[in-house]
Amino acid sequence: MKLLKRAQPAPLSRGFNGMANRPTST
């Protein structure tokens, strides 16, 4: 899922960055 996180736009990336620590259902 890390690859998908990077593919996400900057706005989403910001949220994912903080959630990256914990595996989210997204």
GROMACS .gro file of C-alpha atoms in nm:
model
   26
    1MET     CA    1   0.000   0.000   0.000
    2LYS     CA    2   0.300   0.229   0.041
    3LEU     CA    3   0.323   0.258  -0.336
    4LEU     CA    4  -0.040   0.369  -0.354
    5LYS     CA    5   0.023   0.627  -0.084
    6ARG     CA    6   0.293   0.790  -0.298
    7ALA     CA    7   0.065   0.780  -0.601
    8GLN     CA    8  -0.198   0.979  -0.409
    9PRO     CA    9  -0.206   1.358  -0.465
   10ALA     CA   10  -0.024   1.596  -0.230
   11PRO     CA   11  -0.338   1.679  -0.024
   12LEU     CA   12  -0.403   1.312   0.048
   13SER     CA   13  -0.033   1.247   0.094
   14ARG     CA   14  -0.033   1.488   0.388
   15GLY     CA   15  -0.304   1.291   0.568
   16PHE     CA   16  -0.144   0.958   0.478
   17ASN     CA   17   0.191   1.080   0.604
   18GLY     CA   18   0.058   1.100   0.960
   19MET     CA   19  -0.143   0.780   0.922
   20ALA     CA   20   0.152   0.603   0.761
   21ASN     CA   21   0.261   0.511   1.114
   22ARG     CA   22  -0.055   0.301   1.159
   23PRO     CA   23  -0.211   0.080   0.888
   24THR     CA   24  -0.538   0.247   0.783
   25SER     CA   25  -0.823   0.084   0.595
   26THR     CA   26  -0.772   0.339   0.315
   0.00000   0.00000   0.00000
